[in-house]
PDB file of C-alpha atoms in Angstrom:
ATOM      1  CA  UNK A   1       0.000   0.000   0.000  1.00  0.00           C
ATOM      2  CA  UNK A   2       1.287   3.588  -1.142  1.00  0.00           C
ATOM      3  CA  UNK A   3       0.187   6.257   1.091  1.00  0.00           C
ATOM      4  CA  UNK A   4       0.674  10.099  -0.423  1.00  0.00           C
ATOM      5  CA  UNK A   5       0.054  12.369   2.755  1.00  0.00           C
ATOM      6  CA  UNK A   6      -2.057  15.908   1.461  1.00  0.00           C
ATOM      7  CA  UNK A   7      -1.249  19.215   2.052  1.00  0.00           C
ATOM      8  CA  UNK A   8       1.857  19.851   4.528  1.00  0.00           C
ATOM      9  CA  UNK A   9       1.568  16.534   6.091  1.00  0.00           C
ATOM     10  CA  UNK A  10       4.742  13.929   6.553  1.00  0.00           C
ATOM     11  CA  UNK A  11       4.897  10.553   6.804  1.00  0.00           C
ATOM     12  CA  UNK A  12       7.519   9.420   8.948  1.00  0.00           C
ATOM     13  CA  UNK A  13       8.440   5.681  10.528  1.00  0.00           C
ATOM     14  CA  UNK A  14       9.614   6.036  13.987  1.00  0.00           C
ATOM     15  CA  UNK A  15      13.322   5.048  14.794  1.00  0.00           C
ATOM     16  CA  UNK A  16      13.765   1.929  16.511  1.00  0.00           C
ATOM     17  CA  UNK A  17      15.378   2.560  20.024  1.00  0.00           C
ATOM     18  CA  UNK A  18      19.020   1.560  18.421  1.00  0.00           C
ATOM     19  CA  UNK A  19      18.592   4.143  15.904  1.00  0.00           C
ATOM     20  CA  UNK A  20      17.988   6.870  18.696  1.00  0.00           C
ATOM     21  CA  UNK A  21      20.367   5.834  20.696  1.00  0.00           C
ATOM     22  CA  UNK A  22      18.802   5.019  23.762  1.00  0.00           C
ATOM     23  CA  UNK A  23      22.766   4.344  25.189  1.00  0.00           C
ATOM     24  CA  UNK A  24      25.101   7.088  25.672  1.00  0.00           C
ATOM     25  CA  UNK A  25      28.507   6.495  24.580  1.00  0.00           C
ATOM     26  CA  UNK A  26      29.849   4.973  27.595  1.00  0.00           C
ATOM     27  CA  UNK A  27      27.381   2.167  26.734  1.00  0.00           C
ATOM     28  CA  UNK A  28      24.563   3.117  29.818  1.00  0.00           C
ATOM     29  CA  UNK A  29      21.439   2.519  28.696  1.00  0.00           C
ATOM     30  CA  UNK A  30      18.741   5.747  29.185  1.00  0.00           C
ATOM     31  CA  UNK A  31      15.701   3.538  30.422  1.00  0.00           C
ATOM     32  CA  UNK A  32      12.155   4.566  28.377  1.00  0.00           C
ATOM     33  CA  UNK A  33      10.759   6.405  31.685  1.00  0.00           C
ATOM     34  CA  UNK A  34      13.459   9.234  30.503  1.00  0.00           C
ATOM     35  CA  UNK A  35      12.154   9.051  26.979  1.00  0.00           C
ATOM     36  CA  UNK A  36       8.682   9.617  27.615  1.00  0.00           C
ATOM     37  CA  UNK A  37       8.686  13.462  27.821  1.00  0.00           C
ATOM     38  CA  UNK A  38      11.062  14.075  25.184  1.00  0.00           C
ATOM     39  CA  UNK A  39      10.415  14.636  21.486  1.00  0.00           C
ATOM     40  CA  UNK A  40       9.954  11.599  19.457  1.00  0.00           C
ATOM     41  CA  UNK A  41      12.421  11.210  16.062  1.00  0.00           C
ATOM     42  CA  UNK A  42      11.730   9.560  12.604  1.00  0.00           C
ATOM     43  CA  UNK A  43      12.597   8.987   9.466  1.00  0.00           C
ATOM     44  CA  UNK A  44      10.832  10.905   6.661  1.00  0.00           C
ATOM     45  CA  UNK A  45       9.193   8.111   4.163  1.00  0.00           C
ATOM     46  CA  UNK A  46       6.548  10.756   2.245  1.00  0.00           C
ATOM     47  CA  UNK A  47       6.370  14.710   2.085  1.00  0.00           C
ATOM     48  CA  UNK A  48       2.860  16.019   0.823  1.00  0.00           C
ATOM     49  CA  UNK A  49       2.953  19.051  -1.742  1.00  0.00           C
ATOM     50  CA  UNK A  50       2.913  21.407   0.705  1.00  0.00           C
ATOM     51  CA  UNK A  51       0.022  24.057   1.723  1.00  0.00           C
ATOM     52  CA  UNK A  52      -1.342  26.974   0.182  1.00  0.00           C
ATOM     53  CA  UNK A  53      -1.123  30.800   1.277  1.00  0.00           C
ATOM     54  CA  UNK A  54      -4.054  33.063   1.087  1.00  0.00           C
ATOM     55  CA  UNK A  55      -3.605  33.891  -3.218  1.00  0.00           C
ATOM     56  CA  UNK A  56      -3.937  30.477  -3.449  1.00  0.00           C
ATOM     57  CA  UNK A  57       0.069  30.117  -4.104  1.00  0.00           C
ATOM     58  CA  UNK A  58       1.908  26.471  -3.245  1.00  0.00           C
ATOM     59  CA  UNK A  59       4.571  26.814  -0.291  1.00  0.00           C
ATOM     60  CA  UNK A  60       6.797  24.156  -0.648  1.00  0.00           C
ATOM     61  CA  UNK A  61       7.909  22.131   1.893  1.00  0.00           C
ATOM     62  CA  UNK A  62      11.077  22.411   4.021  1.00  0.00           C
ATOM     63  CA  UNK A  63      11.968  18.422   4.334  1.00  0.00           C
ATOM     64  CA  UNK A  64      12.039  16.063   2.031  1.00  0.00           C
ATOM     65  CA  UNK A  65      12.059  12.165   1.943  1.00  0.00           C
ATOM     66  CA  UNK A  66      14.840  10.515   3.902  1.00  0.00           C
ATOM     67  CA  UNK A  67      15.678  13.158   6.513  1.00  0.00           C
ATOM     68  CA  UNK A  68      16.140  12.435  10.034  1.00  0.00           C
ATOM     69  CA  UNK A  69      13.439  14.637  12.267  1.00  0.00           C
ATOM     70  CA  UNK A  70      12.826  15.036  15.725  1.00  0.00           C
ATOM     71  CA  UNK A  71       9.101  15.971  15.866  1.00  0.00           C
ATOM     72  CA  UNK A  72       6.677  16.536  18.765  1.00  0.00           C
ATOM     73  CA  UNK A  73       5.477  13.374  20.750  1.00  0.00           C
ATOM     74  CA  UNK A  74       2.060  14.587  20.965  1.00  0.00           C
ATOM     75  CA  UNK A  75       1.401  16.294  17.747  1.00  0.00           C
ATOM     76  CA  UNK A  76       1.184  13.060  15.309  1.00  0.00           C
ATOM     77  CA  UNK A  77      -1.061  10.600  14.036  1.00  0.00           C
ATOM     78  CA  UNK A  78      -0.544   7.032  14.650  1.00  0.00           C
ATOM     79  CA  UNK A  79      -1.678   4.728  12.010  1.00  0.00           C
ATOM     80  CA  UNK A  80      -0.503   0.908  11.330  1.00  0.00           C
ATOM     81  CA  UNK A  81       0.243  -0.255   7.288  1.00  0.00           C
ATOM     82  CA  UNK A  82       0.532  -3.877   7.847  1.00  0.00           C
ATOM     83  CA  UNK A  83       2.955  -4.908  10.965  1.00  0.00           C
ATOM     84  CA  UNK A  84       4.515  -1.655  10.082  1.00  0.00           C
ATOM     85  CA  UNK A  85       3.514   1.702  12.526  1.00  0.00           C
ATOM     86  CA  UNK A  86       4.042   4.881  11.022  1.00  0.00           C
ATOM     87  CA  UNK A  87       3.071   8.493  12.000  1.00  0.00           C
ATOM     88  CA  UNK A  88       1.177  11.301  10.342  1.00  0.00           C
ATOM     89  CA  UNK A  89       2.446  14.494  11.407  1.00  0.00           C
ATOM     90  CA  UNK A  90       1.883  18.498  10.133  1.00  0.00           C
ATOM     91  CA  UNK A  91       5.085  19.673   8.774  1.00  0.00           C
ATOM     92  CA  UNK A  92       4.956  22.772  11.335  1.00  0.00           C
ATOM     93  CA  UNK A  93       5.292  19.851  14.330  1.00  0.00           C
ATOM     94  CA  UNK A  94       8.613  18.911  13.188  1.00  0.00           C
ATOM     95  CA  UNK A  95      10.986  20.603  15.196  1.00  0.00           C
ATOM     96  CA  UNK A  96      14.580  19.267  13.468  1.00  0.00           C
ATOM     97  CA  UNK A  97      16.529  18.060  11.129  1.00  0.00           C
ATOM     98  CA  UNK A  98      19.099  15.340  12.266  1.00  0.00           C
ATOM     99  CA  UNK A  99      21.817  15.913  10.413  1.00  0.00           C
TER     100      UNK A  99
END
């Protein structure tokens, strides 16, 4: 299934904790408790056109497909493809690019 997200909506699949880097470099794990109040990162699978300003002119989005974002933990849309979970999110919740 191909899912095309509208206006300035992303698509983006959360990063496994390994990807994160739940460990710090020393190799101590940061237990989940920590992570619950922080943002939430993901990788960028579909960008939507972008939205529209008041002439009716396209803004383009800012991210593309690929990039690394940390994004707000309470402003997405959960939905499940399959065995797969992936989030909706407006492009204005992102708050980073990982680089």
């Amino acid at each position: 299934m191909k899912i095309k997200p509208l206006h300035n909506n992303v698509l983006i699949e959360p990063l496994s904790k390994e990807e994160r880097g739940s460990k710090t470099k020393a190799g101590i794990f940061i237990p989940d408790t920590v992570d619950k109040e922080k943002p939430d990162q993901g990788k960028i699978i579909e960008v939507g056109p972008g939205k529209r300003d008041q002439n009716g002119k396209l803004i383009p989005m800012s991210v593309k497909n690929g990039q690394k974002v940390v994004f707000s933990k309470y402003g997405p849309d959960e939905i499940k493809v399959g065995d797969k979970k992936y989030y909706i999110i407006s492009e204005d919740n992102i708050l980073a690019i990982i680089l």
